[in-house]
Short mmCIF file of C-alpha atoms in Angstrom, two decimals:
data_model
loop_
_atom_site.label_atom_id
_atom_site.label_comp_id
_atom_site.label_asym_id
_atom_site.label_seq_id
_atom_site.Cartn_x
_atom_site.Cartn_y
_atom_site.Cartn_z
CA UNK A 25 147.24 7.06 317.57
CA UNK A 26 145.98 10.13 319.25
CA UNK A 27 142.41 10.95 319.90
CA UNK A 28 142.00 13.27 316.96
CA UNK A 29 143.18 10.62 314.44
CA UNK A 30 140.96 7.95 315.99
CA UNK A 31 137.94 10.11 315.82
CA UNK A 32 138.72 10.83 312.09
CA UNK A 33 138.95 7.09 311.26
CA UNK A 34 135.65 6.44 312.88
CA UNK A 35 134.07 9.30 311.02
CA UNK A 36 135.25 8.04 307.61
CA UNK A 37 134.47 4.43 308.50
CA UNK A 38 137.46 3.16 306.39
CA UNK A 39 138.33 -0.55 306.21
CA UNK A 40 141.59 -1.58 307.80
CA UNK A 41 144.64 -1.56 305.55
CA UNK A 42 146.03 -5.07 305.00
CA UNK A 43 149.55 -5.61 306.23
CA UNK A 44 150.24 -8.83 304.28
CA UNK A 45 152.66 -8.35 301.34
CA UNK A 46 151.53 -10.05 298.14
CA UNK A 47 153.87 -10.57 295.20
CA UNK A 48 153.98 -12.60 292.01
CA UNK A 49 151.19 -15.14 291.47
CA UNK A 50 149.68 -14.38 294.80
CA UNK A 51 148.93 -10.87 293.59
CA UNK A 52 147.30 -12.13 290.34
CA UNK A 53 145.25 -14.69 292.29
CA UNK A 54 144.13 -12.15 294.76
CA UNK A 55 143.22 -9.33 292.32
CA UNK A 56 140.97 -10.01 289.39
CA UNK A 57 139.94 -7.33 286.86
CA UNK A 58 136.28 -6.57 286.60
CA UNK A 59 134.50 -8.52 283.85
CA UNK A 60 134.18 -6.76 280.50
CA UNK A 61 130.57 -5.99 279.84
CA UNK A 62 129.47 -4.61 276.45
CA UNK A 63 127.78 -1.33 276.90
CA UNK A 64 124.07 -1.41 276.30
CA UNK A 65 123.47 0.43 272.99
CA UNK A 66 121.20 3.30 273.05
CA UNK A 67 117.98 2.89 271.15
CA UNK A 68 118.22 4.68 267.80
CA UNK A 69 115.45 5.47 265.37
CA UNK A 70 115.97 3.83 261.89
CA UNK A 71 117.16 6.28 259.27
CA UNK A 72 114.74 6.72 256.38
CA UNK A 73 116.77 6.21 253.15
CA UNK A 74 115.13 8.66 250.82
CA UNK A 75 117.54 8.20 247.92
CA UNK A 76 117.13 4.44 247.73
CA UNK A 77 113.36 4.67 247.98
CA UNK A 78 113.13 7.27 245.18
CA UNK A 79 115.46 5.18 243.04
CA UNK A 80 113.26 2.10 243.47
CA UNK A 81 110.15 4.12 242.75
CA UNK A 82 111.72 5.53 239.56
CA UNK A 83 112.65 2.03 238.40
CA UNK A 84 109.15 0.78 239.08
CA UNK A 85 107.62 3.72 237.21
CA UNK A 86 109.90 3.05 234.21
CA UNK A 87 108.84 -0.59 234.07
CA UNK A 88 105.17 0.32 234.31
CA UNK A 89 105.40 3.00 231.61
CA UNK A 90 107.35 0.69 229.30
CA UNK A 91 104.69 -1.97 229.66
CA UNK A 92 101.91 0.51 228.96
CA UNK A 93 103.76 1.80 225.87
CA UNK A 94 104.28 -1.70 224.48
CA UNK A 95 100.66 -2.61 225.05
CA UNK A 96 99.55 0.63 223.40
CA UNK A 97 101.70 0.04 220.33
CA UNK A 98 100.52 -3.54 220.08
CA UNK A 99 96.91 -2.40 220.28
CA UNK A 100 97.45 0.33 217.68
CA UNK A 101 99.17 -2.06 215.28
CA UNK A 102 96.39 -4.59 215.70
CA UNK A 103 93.80 -1.94 214.89
CA UNK A 104 95.80 -0.74 211.87
CA UNK A 105 96.30 -4.26 210.56
CA UNK A 106 92.64 -5.14 211.03
CA UNK A 107 91.54 -1.95 209.28
CA UNK A 108 94.05 -2.10 206.38
CA UNK A 109 94.18 -5.80 205.67
CA UNK A 110 90.61 -6.07 204.31
CA UNK A 111 91.31 -3.13 201.98
CA UNK A 112 94.42 -4.80 200.63
CA UNK A 113 92.61 -8.12 200.20
CA UNK A 114 89.78 -6.37 198.36
CA UNK A 115 92.28 -4.58 196.11
CA UNK A 116 94.01 -7.88 195.37
CA UNK A 117 90.70 -9.47 194.41
CA UNK A 118 89.86 -6.53 192.15
CA UNK A 119 92.99 -7.09 190.04
CA UNK A 120 92.34 -9.45 187.12
CA UNK A 121 95.52 -11.53 187.07
CA UNK A 122 94.71 -12.98 183.65
CA UNK A 123 94.86 -9.50 182.18
CA UNK A 124 98.14 -8.73 183.96
CA UNK A 125 99.79 -11.87 182.62
CA UNK A 126 98.64 -11.60 179.01
CA UNK A 127 98.93 -7.84 178.63
CA UNK A 128 101.46 -6.63 181.24
CA UNK A 129 101.39 -3.15 182.80
CA UNK A 130 103.45 -0.31 181.45
CA UNK A 131 107.04 0.17 182.50
CA UNK A 132 106.30 3.88 182.92
CA UNK A 133 105.19 4.72 186.45
CA UNK A 134 102.16 6.86 187.24
CA UNK A 135 99.97 8.78 184.83
CA UNK A 136 96.29 8.92 183.93
CA UNK A 137 94.79 5.43 184.37
CA UNK A 138 92.48 5.97 181.39
CA UNK A 139 95.38 6.74 179.06
CA UNK A 140 97.41 3.89 180.53
CA UNK A 141 94.54 1.50 179.83
CA UNK A 142 94.26 2.83 176.29
CA UNK A 143 97.99 2.30 175.69
CA UNK A 144 97.79 -1.26 176.92
CA UNK A 145 94.80 -1.84 174.63
CA UNK A 146 96.74 -0.53 171.63
CA UNK A 147 99.61 -2.81 172.57
CA UNK A 148 97.26 -5.82 172.83
CA UNK A 149 96.35 -5.31 169.18
CA UNK A 150 99.64 -4.10 167.72
CA UNK A 151 102.24 -6.14 169.65
CA UNK A 152 100.49 -9.07 171.26
CA UNK A 153 103.68 -10.75 172.44
CA UNK A 154 105.21 -11.70 175.76
CA UNK A 155 107.91 -9.02 175.57
CA UNK A 156 106.33 -6.28 173.47
CA UNK A 157 108.98 -3.58 174.00
CA UNK A 158 111.58 -5.65 172.13
CA UNK A 159 109.45 -7.00 169.30
CA UNK A 160 109.74 -6.14 165.62
CA UNK A 161 106.98 -6.41 163.07
CA UNK A 162 106.46 -10.11 162.38
CA UNK A 163 107.46 -11.34 165.86
CA UNK A 164 111.24 -11.17 165.87
CA UNK A 165 112.98 -9.72 168.91
CA UNK A 166 115.85 -7.29 169.39
CA UNK A 167 117.99 -6.79 172.48
CA UNK A 168 119.42 -3.33 171.86
CA UNK A 169 116.98 -0.51 172.69
CA UNK A 170 119.52 2.29 172.76
CA UNK A 171 117.81 3.62 169.62
CA UNK A 172 115.00 2.70 167.26
CA UNK A 173 116.09 -0.49 165.44
CA UNK A 174 115.03 0.83 162.00
CA UNK A 175 114.90 -2.64 160.47
CA UNK A 176 112.83 -3.33 157.38
CA UNK A 177 110.35 -6.21 157.45
CA UNK A 178 108.17 -7.14 154.49
CA UNK A 179 104.44 -7.21 155.17
CA UNK A 180 103.21 -10.63 154.08
CA UNK A 181 99.43 -10.14 153.99
CA UNK A 182 96.72 -7.51 153.96
CA UNK A 183 96.31 -4.42 151.83
CA UNK A 184 99.96 -3.43 152.40
CA UNK A 185 101.37 -6.80 151.38
CA UNK A 186 104.91 -6.52 150.04
CA UNK A 187 105.55 -3.13 151.64
CA UNK A 188 108.61 -2.63 153.85
CA UNK A 189 107.80 -1.58 157.41
CA UNK A 190 110.11 -0.53 160.24
CA UNK A 191 107.44 -0.88 162.94
CA UNK A 192 109.02 -1.78 166.28
CA UNK A 193 108.39 -1.77 170.00
CA UNK A 194 105.28 -2.02 172.08
CA UNK A 195 103.39 0.47 169.92
CA UNK A 196 104.91 -0.63 166.57
CA UNK A 197 106.16 2.86 165.73
CA UNK A 198 107.83 3.44 162.37
CA UNK A 199 111.29 4.98 162.27
CA UNK A 200 110.28 8.39 160.81
CA UNK A 201 107.32 8.59 163.19
CA UNK A 202 109.58 7.88 166.19
CA UNK A 203 112.06 10.52 165.11
CA UNK A 204 109.36 13.19 164.89
CA UNK A 205 107.68 12.18 168.15
CA UNK A 206 110.99 12.03 170.01
CA UNK A 207 111.87 15.57 169.08
CA UNK A 208 108.70 16.77 170.74
CA UNK A 209 107.83 14.31 173.52
CA UNK A 210 111.00 12.45 174.52
CA UNK A 211 111.99 13.20 178.15
CA UNK A 212 115.68 13.28 177.20
CA UNK A 213 116.08 15.47 174.10
CA UNK A 214 119.35 15.28 172.25
CA UNK A 215 121.62 18.28 171.93
CA UNK A 216 121.28 20.63 168.98
CA UNK A 217 123.06 19.48 165.83
CA UNK A 218 123.72 16.11 167.44
CA UNK A 219 123.23 12.99 165.35
CA UNK A 220 122.85 10.77 168.40
CA UNK A 221 119.43 9.05 168.25
CA UNK A 222 116.91 9.11 171.08
CA UNK A 223 116.84 6.14 173.39
CA UNK A 224 114.21 3.53 172.55
CA UNK A 225 114.21 2.00 176.04
CA UNK A 226 110.93 0.61 177.35
CA UNK A 227 110.14 3.53 179.63
CA UNK A 228 110.78 6.08 176.85
CA UNK A 229 108.48 4.22 174.48
CA UNK A 230 105.71 4.59 177.09
CA UNK A 231 106.44 8.22 177.89
CA UNK A 232 106.55 9.38 174.27
CA UNK A 233 103.25 7.67 173.36
CA UNK A 234 101.64 8.83 176.61
CA UNK A 235 102.51 12.48 175.95
CA UNK A 236 101.44 12.14 172.33
CA UNK A 237 97.97 10.89 173.32
CA UNK A 238 97.59 13.83 175.72
CA UNK A 239 98.34 16.40 173.00
CA UNK A 240 94.96 18.00 172.29
CA UNK A 241 96.34 20.14 169.48
CA UNK A 242 97.66 17.16 167.54
CA UNK A 243 94.51 15.02 167.79
CA UNK A 244 92.12 17.97 167.85
CA UNK A 245 90.36 16.17 170.70
CA UNK A 246 90.60 15.68 174.46
CA UNK A 247 91.20 11.95 174.58
CA UNK A 248 91.23 11.63 178.41
CA UNK A 249 87.81 13.30 178.64
CA UNK A 250 86.43 11.12 175.85
CA UNK A 251 87.55 8.04 177.72
CA UNK A 252 86.03 9.25 180.99
CA UNK A 253 82.72 9.67 179.19
CA UNK A 254 82.84 6.08 177.98
CA UNK A 255 83.56 6.95 174.34
CA UNK A 256 86.14 4.23 173.76
CA UNK A 257 84.79 3.42 170.29
CA UNK A 258 85.19 7.04 169.21
CA UNK A 259 88.74 7.05 170.53
CA UNK A 260 89.62 3.84 168.69
CA UNK A 261 88.15 5.33 165.53
CA UNK A 262 90.23 8.49 166.03
CA UNK A 263 93.44 6.48 166.41
CA UNK A 264 92.83 3.98 163.60
CA UNK A 265 94.61 6.20 161.11
CA UNK A 266 97.80 5.64 163.11
CA UNK A 267 97.24 2.10 164.37
CA UNK A 268 95.29 0.41 161.60
CA UNK A 269 94.28 -2.67 163.64
CA UNK A 270 92.06 -0.83 166.15
CA UNK A 271 88.81 -1.62 164.35
CA UNK A 272 88.34 1.32 162.04
CA UNK A 273 91.44 0.93 159.92
CA UNK A 274 92.47 -1.28 157.03
CA UNK A 275 94.22 -4.11 158.91
CA UNK A 276 92.00 -5.86 161.41
CA UNK A 277 93.33 -8.84 163.32
CA UNK A 278 92.11 -11.44 165.80
CA UNK A 279 92.10 -8.90 168.65
CA UNK A 280 90.24 -6.12 166.87
CA UNK A 281 86.70 -7.11 167.86
CA UNK A 282 87.70 -7.65 171.49
CA UNK A 283 89.37 -4.29 172.02
CA UNK A 284 86.46 -2.30 173.56
CA UNK A 285 85.76 -5.04 176.12
CA UNK A 286 89.45 -5.58 176.74
CA UNK A 287 89.92 -1.86 177.37
CA UNK A 288 87.25 -1.96 180.09
CA UNK A 289 88.92 -4.90 181.81
CA UNK A 290 92.35 -3.26 181.69
CA UNK A 291 90.88 0.02 182.93
CA UNK A 292 89.34 -1.86 185.86
CA UNK A 293 92.83 -2.97 186.88
CA UNK A 294 94.38 0.45 186.35
CA UNK A 295 91.76 2.13 188.54
CA UNK A 296 92.59 -0.30 191.33
CA UNK A 297 96.27 0.31 190.92
CA UNK A 298 97.85 1.45 194.23
CA UNK A 299 101.13 3.31 194.66
CA UNK A 300 102.76 1.94 191.49
CA UNK A 301 102.34 -1.62 192.77
CA UNK A 302 99.66 -4.24 193.07
CA UNK A 303 98.50 -5.90 196.24
CA UNK A 304 98.69 -9.48 195.01
CA UNK A 305 97.25 -12.41 196.89
CA UNK A 306 99.88 -14.85 198.08
#
């Protein structure tokens, strides 16, 4: 080694190169790989998950609003029930159930309560039976109401004893009277030149008599106004020519003297009538 090379080795300060030859297991035992060390992770700031947070908040808001809505509806229903229930109970107490059972309401729906009460009063005197729409004079019943029955029954007592009468239905209307009234007041008029009779069904009996009592020109009086002024006796007198058992005719019966008072009791029920139905106590 010359001087220049020696001076270079000293300057680099290199370790001596080994001259021993290593092979096989000696090489593996001599050289070992450096241990594997997991790199130290860098510190990262946690990501703020906006979508998940907003989703949770929306779910929470839905639950809260649903609870508030349910509580509000419950409170409103409680207030409604507390405010309406006393009214219904009062209405139920105002209905005289004895009257409703003995002299049932009309089949016809709606109408002037004063006229309705008058019609029920007439029925209490003329057809005081459990099923007045189907009754004939004398108490026999018929099932077919497709037309006026037109059956003759002999009057057994009173000034008309021995006379044949065809009175039928809740208002004991004679056949010729029904035919005339139907032509004018029946809600389902027959066709011209038709021989088909008008229906005598329960509702039509009510409607025809109701419209007849409202006809000022026929009676030459305003019956609804007379009733509103408390003139029930005058009205019964006016109608006694048609229904002779109303107190001013020729055929009084057991109900005749009770009719003015009965009318007031029926009217009391009719005036407390609500929406075509009664609030009945359970």
